[in-house]
Short mmCIF file of C-alpha atoms and ligand atoms in Angstrom, two decimals:
data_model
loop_
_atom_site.label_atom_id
_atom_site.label_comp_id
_atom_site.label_asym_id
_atom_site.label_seq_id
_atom_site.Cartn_x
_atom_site.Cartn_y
_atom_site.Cartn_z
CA UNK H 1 38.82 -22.34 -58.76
CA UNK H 2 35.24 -21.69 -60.36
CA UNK H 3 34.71 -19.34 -57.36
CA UNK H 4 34.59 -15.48 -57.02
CA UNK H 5 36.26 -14.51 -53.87
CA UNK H 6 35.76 -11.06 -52.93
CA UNK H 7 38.03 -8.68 -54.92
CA UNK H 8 36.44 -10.16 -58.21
CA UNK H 9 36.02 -7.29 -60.22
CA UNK H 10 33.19 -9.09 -62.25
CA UNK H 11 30.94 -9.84 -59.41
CA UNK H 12 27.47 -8.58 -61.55
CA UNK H 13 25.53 -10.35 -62.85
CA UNK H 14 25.63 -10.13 -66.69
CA UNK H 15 22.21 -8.98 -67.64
CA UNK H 16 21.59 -5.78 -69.27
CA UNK H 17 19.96 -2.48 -67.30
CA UNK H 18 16.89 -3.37 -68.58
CA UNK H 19 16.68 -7.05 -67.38
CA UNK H 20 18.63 -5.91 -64.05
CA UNK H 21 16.60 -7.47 -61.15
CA UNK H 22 16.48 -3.86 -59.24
CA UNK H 23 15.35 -2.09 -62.84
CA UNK H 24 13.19 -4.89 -63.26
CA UNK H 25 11.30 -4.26 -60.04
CA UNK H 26 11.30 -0.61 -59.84
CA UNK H 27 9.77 -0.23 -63.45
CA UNK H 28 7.02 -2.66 -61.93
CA UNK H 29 6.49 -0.55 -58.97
CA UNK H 30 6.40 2.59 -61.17
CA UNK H 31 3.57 1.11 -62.98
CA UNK H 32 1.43 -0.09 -60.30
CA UNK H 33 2.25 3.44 -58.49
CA UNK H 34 0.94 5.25 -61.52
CA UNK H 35 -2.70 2.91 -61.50
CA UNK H 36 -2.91 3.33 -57.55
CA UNK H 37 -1.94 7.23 -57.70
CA UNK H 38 -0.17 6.16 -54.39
CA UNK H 39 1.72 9.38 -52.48
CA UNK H 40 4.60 10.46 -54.25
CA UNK H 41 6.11 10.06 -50.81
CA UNK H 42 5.58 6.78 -50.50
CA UNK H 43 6.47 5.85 -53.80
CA UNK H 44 10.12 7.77 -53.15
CA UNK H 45 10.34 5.32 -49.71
CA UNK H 46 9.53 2.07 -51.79
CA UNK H 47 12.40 2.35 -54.66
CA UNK H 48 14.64 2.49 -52.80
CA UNK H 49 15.72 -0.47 -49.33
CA UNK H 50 15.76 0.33 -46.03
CA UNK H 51 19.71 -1.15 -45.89
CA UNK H 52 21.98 -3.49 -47.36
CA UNK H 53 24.74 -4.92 -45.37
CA UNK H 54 27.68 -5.90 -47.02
CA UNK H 55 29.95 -8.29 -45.06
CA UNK H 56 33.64 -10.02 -45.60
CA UNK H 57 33.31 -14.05 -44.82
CA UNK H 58 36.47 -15.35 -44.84
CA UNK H 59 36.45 -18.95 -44.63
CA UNK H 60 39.06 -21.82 -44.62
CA UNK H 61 39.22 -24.19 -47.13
CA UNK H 62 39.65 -28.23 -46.59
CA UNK H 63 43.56 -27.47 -47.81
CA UNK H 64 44.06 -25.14 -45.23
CA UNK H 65 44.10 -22.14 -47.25
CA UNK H 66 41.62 -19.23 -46.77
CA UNK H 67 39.64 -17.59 -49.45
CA UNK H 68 37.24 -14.30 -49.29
CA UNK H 69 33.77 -14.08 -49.84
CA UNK H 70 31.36 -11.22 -49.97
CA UNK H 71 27.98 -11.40 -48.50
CA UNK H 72 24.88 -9.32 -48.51
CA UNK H 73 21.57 -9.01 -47.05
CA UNK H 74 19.08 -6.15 -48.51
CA UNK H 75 16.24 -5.24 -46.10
CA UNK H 76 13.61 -3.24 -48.27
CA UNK H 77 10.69 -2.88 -46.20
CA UNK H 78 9.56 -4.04 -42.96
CA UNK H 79 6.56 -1.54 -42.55
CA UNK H 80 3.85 -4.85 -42.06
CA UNK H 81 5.92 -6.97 -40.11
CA UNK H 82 9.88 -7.89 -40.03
CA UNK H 83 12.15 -8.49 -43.22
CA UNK H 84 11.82 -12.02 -44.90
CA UNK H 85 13.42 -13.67 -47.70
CA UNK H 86 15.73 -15.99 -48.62
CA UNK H 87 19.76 -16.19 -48.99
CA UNK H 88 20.93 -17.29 -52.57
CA UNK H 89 24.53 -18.66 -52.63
CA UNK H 90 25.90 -18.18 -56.54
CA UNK H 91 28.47 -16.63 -58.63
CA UNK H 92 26.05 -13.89 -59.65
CA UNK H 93 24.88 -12.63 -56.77
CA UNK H 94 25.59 -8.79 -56.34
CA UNK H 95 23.71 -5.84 -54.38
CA UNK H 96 21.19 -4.30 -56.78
CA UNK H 97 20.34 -8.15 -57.67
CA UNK H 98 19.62 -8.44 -53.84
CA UNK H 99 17.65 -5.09 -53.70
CA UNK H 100 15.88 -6.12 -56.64
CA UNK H 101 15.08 -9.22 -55.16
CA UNK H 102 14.31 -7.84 -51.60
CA UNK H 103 11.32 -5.45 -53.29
CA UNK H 104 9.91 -8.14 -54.67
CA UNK H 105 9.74 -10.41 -51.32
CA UNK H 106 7.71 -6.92 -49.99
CA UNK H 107 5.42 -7.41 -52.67
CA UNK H 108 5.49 -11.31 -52.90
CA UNK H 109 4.45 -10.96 -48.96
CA UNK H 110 1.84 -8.04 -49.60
CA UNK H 111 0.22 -10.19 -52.20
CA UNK H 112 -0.04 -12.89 -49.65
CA UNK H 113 -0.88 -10.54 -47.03
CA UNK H 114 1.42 -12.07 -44.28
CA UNK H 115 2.88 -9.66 -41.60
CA UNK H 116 6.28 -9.20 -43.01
CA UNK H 117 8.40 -6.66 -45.13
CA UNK H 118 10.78 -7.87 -47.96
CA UNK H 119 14.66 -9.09 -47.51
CA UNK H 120 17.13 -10.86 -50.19
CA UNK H 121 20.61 -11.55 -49.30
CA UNK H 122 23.44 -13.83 -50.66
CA UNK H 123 26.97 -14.53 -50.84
CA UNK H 124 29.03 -14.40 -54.25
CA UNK H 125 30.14 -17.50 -54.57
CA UNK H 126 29.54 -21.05 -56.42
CA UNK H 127 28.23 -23.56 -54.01
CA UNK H 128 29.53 -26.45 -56.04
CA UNK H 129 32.81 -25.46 -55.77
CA UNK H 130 32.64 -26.28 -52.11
CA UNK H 131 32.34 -28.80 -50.04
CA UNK H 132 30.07 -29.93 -47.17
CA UNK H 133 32.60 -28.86 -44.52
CA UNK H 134 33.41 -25.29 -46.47
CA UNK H 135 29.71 -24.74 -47.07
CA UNK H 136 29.48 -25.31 -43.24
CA UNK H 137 32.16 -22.73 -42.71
CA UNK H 138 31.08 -20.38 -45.01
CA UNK H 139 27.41 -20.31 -43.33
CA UNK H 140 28.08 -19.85 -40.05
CA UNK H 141 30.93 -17.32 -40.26
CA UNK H 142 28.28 -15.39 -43.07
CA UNK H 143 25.64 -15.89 -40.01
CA UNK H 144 28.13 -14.60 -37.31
CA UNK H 145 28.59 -11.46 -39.72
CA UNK H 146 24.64 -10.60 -40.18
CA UNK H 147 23.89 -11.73 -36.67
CA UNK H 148 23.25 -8.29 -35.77
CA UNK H 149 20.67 -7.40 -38.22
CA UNK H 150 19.21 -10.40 -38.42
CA UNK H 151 16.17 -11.88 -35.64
CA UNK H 152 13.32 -13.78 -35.58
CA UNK H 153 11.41 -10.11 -35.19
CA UNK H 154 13.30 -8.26 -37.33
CA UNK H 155 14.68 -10.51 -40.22
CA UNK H 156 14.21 -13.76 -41.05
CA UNK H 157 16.26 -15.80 -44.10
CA UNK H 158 15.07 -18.77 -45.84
CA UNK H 159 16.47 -20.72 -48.50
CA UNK H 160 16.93 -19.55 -52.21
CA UNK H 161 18.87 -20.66 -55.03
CA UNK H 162 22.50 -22.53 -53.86
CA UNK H 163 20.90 -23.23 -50.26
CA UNK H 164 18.65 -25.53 -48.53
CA UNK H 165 17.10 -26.71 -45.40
CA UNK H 166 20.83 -27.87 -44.05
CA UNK H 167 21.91 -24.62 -44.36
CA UNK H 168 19.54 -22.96 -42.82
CA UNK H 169 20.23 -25.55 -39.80
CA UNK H 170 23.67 -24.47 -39.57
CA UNK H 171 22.34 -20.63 -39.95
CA UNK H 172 20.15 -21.91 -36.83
CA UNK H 173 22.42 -23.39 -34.26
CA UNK H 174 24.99 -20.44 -35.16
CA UNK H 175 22.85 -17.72 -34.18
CA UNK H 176 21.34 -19.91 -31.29
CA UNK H 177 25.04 -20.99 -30.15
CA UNK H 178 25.83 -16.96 -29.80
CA UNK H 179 22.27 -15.32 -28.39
CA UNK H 180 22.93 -18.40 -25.62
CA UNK H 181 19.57 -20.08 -26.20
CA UNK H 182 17.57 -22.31 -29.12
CA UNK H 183 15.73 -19.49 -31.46
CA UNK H 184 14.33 -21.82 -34.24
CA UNK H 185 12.60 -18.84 -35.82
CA UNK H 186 15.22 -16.72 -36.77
CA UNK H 187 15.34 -18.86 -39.82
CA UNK H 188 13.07 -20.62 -41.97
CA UNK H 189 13.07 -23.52 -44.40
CA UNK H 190 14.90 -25.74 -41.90
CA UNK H 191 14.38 -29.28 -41.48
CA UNK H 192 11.54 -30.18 -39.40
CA UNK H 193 13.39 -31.78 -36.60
CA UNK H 194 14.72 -28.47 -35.71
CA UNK H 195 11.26 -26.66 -36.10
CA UNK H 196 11.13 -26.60 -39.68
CA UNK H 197 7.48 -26.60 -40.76
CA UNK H 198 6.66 -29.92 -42.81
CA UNK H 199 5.44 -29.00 -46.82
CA UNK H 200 8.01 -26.13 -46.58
CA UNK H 201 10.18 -27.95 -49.27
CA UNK H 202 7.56 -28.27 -51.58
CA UNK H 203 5.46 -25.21 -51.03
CA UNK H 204 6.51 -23.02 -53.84
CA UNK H 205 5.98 -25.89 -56.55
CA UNK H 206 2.49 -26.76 -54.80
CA UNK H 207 1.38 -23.05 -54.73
CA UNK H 208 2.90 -22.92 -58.52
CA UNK H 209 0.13 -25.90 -59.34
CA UNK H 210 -2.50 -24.26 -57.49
CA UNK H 211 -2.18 -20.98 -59.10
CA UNK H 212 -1.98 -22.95 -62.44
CA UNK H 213 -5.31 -25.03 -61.61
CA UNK H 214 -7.29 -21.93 -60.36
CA UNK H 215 -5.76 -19.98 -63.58
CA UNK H 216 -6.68 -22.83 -66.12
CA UNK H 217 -9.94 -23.19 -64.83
CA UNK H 218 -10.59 -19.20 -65.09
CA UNK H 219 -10.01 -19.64 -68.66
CA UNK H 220 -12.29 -23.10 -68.95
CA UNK H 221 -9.10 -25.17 -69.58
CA UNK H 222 -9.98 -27.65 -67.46
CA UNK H 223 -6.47 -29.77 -66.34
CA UNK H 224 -7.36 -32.63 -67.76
CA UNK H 225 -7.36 -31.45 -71.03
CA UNK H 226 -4.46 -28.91 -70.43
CA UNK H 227 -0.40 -29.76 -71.64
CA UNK H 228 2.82 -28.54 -69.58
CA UNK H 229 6.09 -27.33 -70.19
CA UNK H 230 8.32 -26.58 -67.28
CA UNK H 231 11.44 -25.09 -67.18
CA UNK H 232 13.74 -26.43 -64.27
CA UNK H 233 13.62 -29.47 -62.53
CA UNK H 234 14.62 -28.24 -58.66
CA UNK H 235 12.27 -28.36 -55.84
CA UNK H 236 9.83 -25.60 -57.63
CA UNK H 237 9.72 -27.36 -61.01
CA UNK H 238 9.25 -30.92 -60.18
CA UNK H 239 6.78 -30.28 -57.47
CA UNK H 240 4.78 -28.08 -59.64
CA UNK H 241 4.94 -31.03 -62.34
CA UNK H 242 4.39 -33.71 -60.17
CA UNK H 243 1.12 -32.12 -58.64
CA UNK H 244 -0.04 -30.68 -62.18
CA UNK H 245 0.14 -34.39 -63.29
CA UNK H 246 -1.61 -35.88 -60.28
CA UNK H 247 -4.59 -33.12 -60.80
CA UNK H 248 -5.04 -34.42 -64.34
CA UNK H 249 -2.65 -32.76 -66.25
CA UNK H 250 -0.23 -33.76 -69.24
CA UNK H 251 3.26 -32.92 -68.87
CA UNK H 252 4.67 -33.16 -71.82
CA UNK H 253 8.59 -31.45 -70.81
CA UNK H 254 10.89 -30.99 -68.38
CA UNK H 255 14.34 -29.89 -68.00
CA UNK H 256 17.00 -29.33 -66.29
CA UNK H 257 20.29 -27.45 -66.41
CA UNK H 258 22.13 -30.01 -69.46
CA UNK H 259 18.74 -29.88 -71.73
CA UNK H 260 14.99 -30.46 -71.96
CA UNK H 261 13.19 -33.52 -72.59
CA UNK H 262 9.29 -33.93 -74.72
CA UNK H 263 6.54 -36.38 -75.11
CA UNK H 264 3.94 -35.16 -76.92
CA UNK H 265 2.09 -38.11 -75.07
CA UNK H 266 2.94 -36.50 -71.71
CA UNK H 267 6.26 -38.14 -69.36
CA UNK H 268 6.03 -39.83 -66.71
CA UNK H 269 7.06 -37.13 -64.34
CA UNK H 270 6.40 -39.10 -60.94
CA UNK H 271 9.40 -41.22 -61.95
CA UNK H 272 11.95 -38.75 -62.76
CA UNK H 273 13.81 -37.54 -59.34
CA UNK H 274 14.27 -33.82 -58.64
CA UNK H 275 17.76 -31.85 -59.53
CA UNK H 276 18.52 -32.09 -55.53
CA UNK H 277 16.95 -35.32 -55.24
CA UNK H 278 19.63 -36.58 -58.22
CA UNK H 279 21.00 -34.03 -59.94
CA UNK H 280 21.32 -36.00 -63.74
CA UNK H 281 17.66 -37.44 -63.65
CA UNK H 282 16.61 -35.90 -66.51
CA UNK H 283 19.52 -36.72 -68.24
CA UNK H 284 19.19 -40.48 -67.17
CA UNK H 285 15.47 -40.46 -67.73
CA UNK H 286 16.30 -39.35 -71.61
CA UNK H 287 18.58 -42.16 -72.28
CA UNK H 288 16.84 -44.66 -70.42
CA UNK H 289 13.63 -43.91 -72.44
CA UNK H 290 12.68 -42.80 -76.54
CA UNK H 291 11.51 -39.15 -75.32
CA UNK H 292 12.52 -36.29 -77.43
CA UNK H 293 16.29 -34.26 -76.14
CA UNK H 294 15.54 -30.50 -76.86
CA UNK H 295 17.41 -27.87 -75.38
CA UNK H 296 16.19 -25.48 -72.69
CA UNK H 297 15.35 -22.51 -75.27
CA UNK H 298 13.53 -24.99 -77.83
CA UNK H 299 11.13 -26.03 -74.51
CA UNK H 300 10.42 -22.33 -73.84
CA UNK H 301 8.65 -21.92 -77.54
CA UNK H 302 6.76 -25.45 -77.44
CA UNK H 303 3.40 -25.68 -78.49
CA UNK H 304 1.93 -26.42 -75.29
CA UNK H 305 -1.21 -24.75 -72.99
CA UNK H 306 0.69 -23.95 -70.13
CA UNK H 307 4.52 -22.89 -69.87
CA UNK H 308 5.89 -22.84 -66.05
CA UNK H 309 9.07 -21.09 -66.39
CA UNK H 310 10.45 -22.22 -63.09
CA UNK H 311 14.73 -22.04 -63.16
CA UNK H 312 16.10 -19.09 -63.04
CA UNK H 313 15.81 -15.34 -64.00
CA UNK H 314 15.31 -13.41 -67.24
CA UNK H 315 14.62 -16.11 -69.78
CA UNK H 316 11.37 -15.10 -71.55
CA UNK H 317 13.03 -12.05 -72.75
CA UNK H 318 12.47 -9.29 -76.22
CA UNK H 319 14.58 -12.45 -78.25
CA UNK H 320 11.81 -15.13 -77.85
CA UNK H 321 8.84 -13.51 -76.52
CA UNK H 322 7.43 -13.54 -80.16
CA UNK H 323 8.35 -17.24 -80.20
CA UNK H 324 6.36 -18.44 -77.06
CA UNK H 325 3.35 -20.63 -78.24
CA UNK H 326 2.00 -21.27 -74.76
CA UNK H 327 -1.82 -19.87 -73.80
CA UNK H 328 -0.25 -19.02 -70.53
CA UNK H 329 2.73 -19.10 -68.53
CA UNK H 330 3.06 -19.19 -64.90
CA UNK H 331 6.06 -18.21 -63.38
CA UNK H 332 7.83 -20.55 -60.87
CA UNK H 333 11.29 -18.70 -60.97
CA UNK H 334 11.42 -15.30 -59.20
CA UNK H 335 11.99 -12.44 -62.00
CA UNK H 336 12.13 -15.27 -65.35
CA UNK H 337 10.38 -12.54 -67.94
CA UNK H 338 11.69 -9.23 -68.84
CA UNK H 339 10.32 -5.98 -68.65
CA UNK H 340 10.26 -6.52 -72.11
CA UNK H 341 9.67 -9.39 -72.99
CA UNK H 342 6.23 -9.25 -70.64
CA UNK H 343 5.16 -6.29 -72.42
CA UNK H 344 5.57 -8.73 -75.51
CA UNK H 345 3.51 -11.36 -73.97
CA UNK H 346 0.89 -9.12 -72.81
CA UNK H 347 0.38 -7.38 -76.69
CA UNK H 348 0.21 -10.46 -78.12
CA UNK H 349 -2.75 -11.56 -75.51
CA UNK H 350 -1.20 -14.51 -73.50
CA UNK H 351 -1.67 -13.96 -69.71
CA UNK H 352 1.64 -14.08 -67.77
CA UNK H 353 0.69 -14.87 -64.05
CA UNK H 354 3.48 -13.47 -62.13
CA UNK H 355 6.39 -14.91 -59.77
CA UNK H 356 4.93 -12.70 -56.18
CA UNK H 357 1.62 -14.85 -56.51
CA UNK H 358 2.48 -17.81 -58.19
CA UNK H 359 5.51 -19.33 -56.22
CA UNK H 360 4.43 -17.17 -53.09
CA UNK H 361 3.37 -20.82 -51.28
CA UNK H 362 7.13 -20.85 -50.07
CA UNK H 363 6.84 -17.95 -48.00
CA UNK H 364 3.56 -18.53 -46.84
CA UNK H 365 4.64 -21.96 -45.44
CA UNK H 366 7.66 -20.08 -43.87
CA UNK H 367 5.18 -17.99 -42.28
CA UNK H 368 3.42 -21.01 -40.83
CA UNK H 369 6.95 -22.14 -39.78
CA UNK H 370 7.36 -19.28 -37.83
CA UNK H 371 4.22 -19.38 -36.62
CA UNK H 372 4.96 -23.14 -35.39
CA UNK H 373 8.35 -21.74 -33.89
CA UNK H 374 6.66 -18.99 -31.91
CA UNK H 375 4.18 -21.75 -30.66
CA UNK H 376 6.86 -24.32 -29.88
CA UNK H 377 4.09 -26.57 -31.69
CA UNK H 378 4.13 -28.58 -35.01
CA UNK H 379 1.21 -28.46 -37.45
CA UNK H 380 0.32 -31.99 -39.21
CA UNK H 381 1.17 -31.69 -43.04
CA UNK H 382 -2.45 -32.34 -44.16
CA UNK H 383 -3.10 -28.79 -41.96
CA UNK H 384 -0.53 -27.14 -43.65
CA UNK H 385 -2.06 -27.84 -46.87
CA UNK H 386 -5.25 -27.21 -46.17
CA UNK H 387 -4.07 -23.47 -44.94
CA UNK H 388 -1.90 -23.16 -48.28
CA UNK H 389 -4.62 -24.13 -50.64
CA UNK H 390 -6.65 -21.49 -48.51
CA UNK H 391 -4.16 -18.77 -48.52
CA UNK H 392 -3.76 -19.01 -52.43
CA UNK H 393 -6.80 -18.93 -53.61
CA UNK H 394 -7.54 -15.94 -51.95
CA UNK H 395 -4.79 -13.90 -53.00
CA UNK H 396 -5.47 -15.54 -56.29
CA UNK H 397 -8.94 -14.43 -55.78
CA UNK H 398 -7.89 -10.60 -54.92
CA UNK H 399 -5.81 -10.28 -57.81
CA UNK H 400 -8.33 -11.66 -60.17
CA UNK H 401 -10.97 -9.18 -58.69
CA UNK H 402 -8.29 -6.30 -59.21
CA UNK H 403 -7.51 -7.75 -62.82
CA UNK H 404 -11.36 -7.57 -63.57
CA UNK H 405 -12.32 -4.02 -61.89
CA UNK H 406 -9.07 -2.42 -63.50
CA UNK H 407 -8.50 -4.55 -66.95
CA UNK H 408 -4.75 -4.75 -66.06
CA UNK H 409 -2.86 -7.94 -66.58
CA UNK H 410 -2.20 -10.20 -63.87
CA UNK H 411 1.43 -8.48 -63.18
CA UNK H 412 -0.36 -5.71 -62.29
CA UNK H 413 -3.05 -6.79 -60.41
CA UNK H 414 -1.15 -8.17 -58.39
CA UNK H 415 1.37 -5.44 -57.82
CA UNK H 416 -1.98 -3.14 -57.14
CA UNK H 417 -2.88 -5.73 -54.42
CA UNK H 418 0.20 -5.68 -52.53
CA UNK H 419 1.09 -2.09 -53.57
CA UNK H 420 -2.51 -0.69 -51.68
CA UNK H 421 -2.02 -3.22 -48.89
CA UNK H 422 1.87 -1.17 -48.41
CA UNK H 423 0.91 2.45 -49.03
CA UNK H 424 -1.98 1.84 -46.47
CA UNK H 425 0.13 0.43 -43.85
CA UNK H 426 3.05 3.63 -44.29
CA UNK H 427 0.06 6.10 -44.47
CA UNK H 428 -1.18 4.45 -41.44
CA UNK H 429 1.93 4.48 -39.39
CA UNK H 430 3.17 7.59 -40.80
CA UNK H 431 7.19 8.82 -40.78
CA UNK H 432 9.12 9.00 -38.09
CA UNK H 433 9.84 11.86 -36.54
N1 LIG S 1 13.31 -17.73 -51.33
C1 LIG S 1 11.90 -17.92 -51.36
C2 LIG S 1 11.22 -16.87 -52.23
O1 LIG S 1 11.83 -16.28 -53.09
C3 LIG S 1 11.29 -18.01 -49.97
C4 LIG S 1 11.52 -16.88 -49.06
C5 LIG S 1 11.05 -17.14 -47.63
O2 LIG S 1 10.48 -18.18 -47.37
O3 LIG S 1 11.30 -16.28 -46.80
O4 LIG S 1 10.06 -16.64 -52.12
#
């Protein structure tokens, strides 16, 4: 069985300290603390999460048999509204991942300036290796074990890596089934007939393109003349693509988890389905046309205007950081470049516009989910658009500004953003007692 169950003794992820998502972030915060001179207080509060619950799911298995599972769910802040952030189901998953992860949903929400804290939470566990029925299990038992902690005021999941809007109708009904009555907005990312907002599926990829047109045309690069690499083919990449293409842009790669595909002359990216749409389209797509096979590490270093790094963590790292021949990447993933390997990108001049802005459109449209649950009332999908675009450019425009007034790179700009936007709020509110 490809699955961990819970006595694993290699449940961490295997990443060195230094590309560890919880280093990772605090390094970042340390940095933005040091430009903001924010109270050492403060600073003390922010490096480390409020809680992280660890839970035992057991769950039974189509055979009969029952296996152990470990879940988690880090709260890090919650001092601008409740916990949010989304539940990753993989083999990888461990606690300081899901800290790491949580302080960067603070930020990511900071940046965005939406009136909630920062939560990441997950189970170990390889959500192929299931099926429908165990995934079904697995959720709602995982659900009955958070229910506690979890609330549409004081945490609120969403989907991540290894889940998606079904699950988070299953995390629905089972919290619903025991508080006795429907509560739609204890979770987010579901689908819309159970008050899921419509454009949440596509929300990170769409702010991802919007971040990318508002970038390019900072630079003059208008899209039109402007050529795109993406790593990852899921709902961030291909969304990102799709849009990038229909605003004038040439993709010229994608890829997914077997390998990368290239045309110089730009693919045809509308026709390729999404990994979750079908998960060998890019595959099929390369032997049914004469485009170029190249693995994922050969697409990171193509000679291309804009690389959207938008799979998984820690792949622009020290090893091929030299090797990137993009003007710019913009990162779709959560955490994909290294402390560093950024600090590499940044001395050699190429602007990295970072994960907490650029594929923030997810959690803004879970906002407006929420929103739309509080309401009992669905928005049209042209109005959730509209308030997207809106929303990103200007948090695009406040870290630009910051960028300008400070001569920082975009990282930390934006960490300064959300980072002012925090220490204001605790200095506001104080400690208690
Ligand atoms: N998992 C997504 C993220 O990393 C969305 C979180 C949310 O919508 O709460 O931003």
């Amino acid at each position: 069985m490809a699955t961990k169950p819970r006595f694993s003794t290699d449940e961490q992820p295997t990443v060195t300290a230094s590309d560890n998502a919880l280093e990772t972030a605090r390094r970042q915060l340390a940095r933005a603390a040091d430009c903001l001179e924010i109270e050492p207080g403060i600073r003390e509060r922010l490096a480390y999460p409020d809680a992280v619950h660890e839970v035992t799911v057991p769950v039974e298995r189509d055979d009969g048999s029952v296996d152990v599972f470990t879940g988690y769910r880090a709260q890090h802040d919650s001092i601008r509204g409740p916990y949010k952030g989304g539940l990753r189901y993989h083999p990888e998953v461990g606690r300081d991942e899901c800290v790491g992860l949580a302080m960067w949903m603070t930020w990511k929400c900071a940046v965005m300036d939406l009136p909630f804290g920062g939560a990441k939470g997950g189970i170990v566990v390889d959500p192929k290796s299931l099926s429908d029925d165990e995934t079904e299990r697995l959720t709602r038992r995982f659900t009955q074990e958070i229910r506690d902690v979890i609330g549409p005021n004081t945490d609120i999941p969403a989907p991540d890596m290894g889940t998606d809007p079904e699950t988070m109708a299953w995390l629905m009904d089972a919290y619903s089934m025991q508080e006795g009555e429907t509560i739609p907005g204890v979770v987010t990312g579901k689908p819309p007939a159970v008050g899921g907002s419509r454009g949440r599926e596509e929300a990170p990829g769409r702010s991802v393109a919007i971040v990318t047109r508002e970038t390019c045309d900072y630079y003059d690069r208008p899209l039109e003349d402007v050529t795109v690499a993406v790593q990852g083919f899921g709902s961030v990449g291909a969304n990102a693509a799709r849009l990038l293409e229909e605003w004038g842009a040439t993709v010229v790669a994608v890829s997914d988890v077997n390998g990368a595909i290239y045309d110089p002359d730009g693919l045809d990216v509308a026709a390729i389905p999404s990994h979750d749409e079908e998960p060998e389209a890019v595959t099929r797509y390369a032997a049914e046309t004469d485009v170029t096979r190249l693995s994922n590490d050969e697409l990171l270093v193509l000679d291309v205007d804009v690389l959207v790094p938008a799979a998984v963590g820690n792949v622009l790292t020290a090893d091929n950081a030299d090797d990137v021949r993009a003007d710019l990447v913009v990162e779709g993933a959560n955490g994909p470049t290294t402390v560093d390997a950024d600090a590499i990108l940044a001395e050699r001049g190429i602007p990295v516009v970072p994960d907490i802005l650029a594929n923030a459109g997810g959690v803004t449209v879970s906002y407006f989910e929420w929103l739309q649950d509080i309401n009992r009332r669905a928005w049209s999908l042209e109005r959730v658009h509209d308030e997207l675009e809106s929303e990103m450019v200007t948090a695009w425009n406040a870290v630009r500004e910051q960028r300008e007034r400070r001569d920082v790179t975009w990282r930390d700009a934006a960490y300064v953003v959300a980072l002012s936007r925090i220490a204001e709020a605790h200095d506001s509110r104080g400690l208690w007692p």
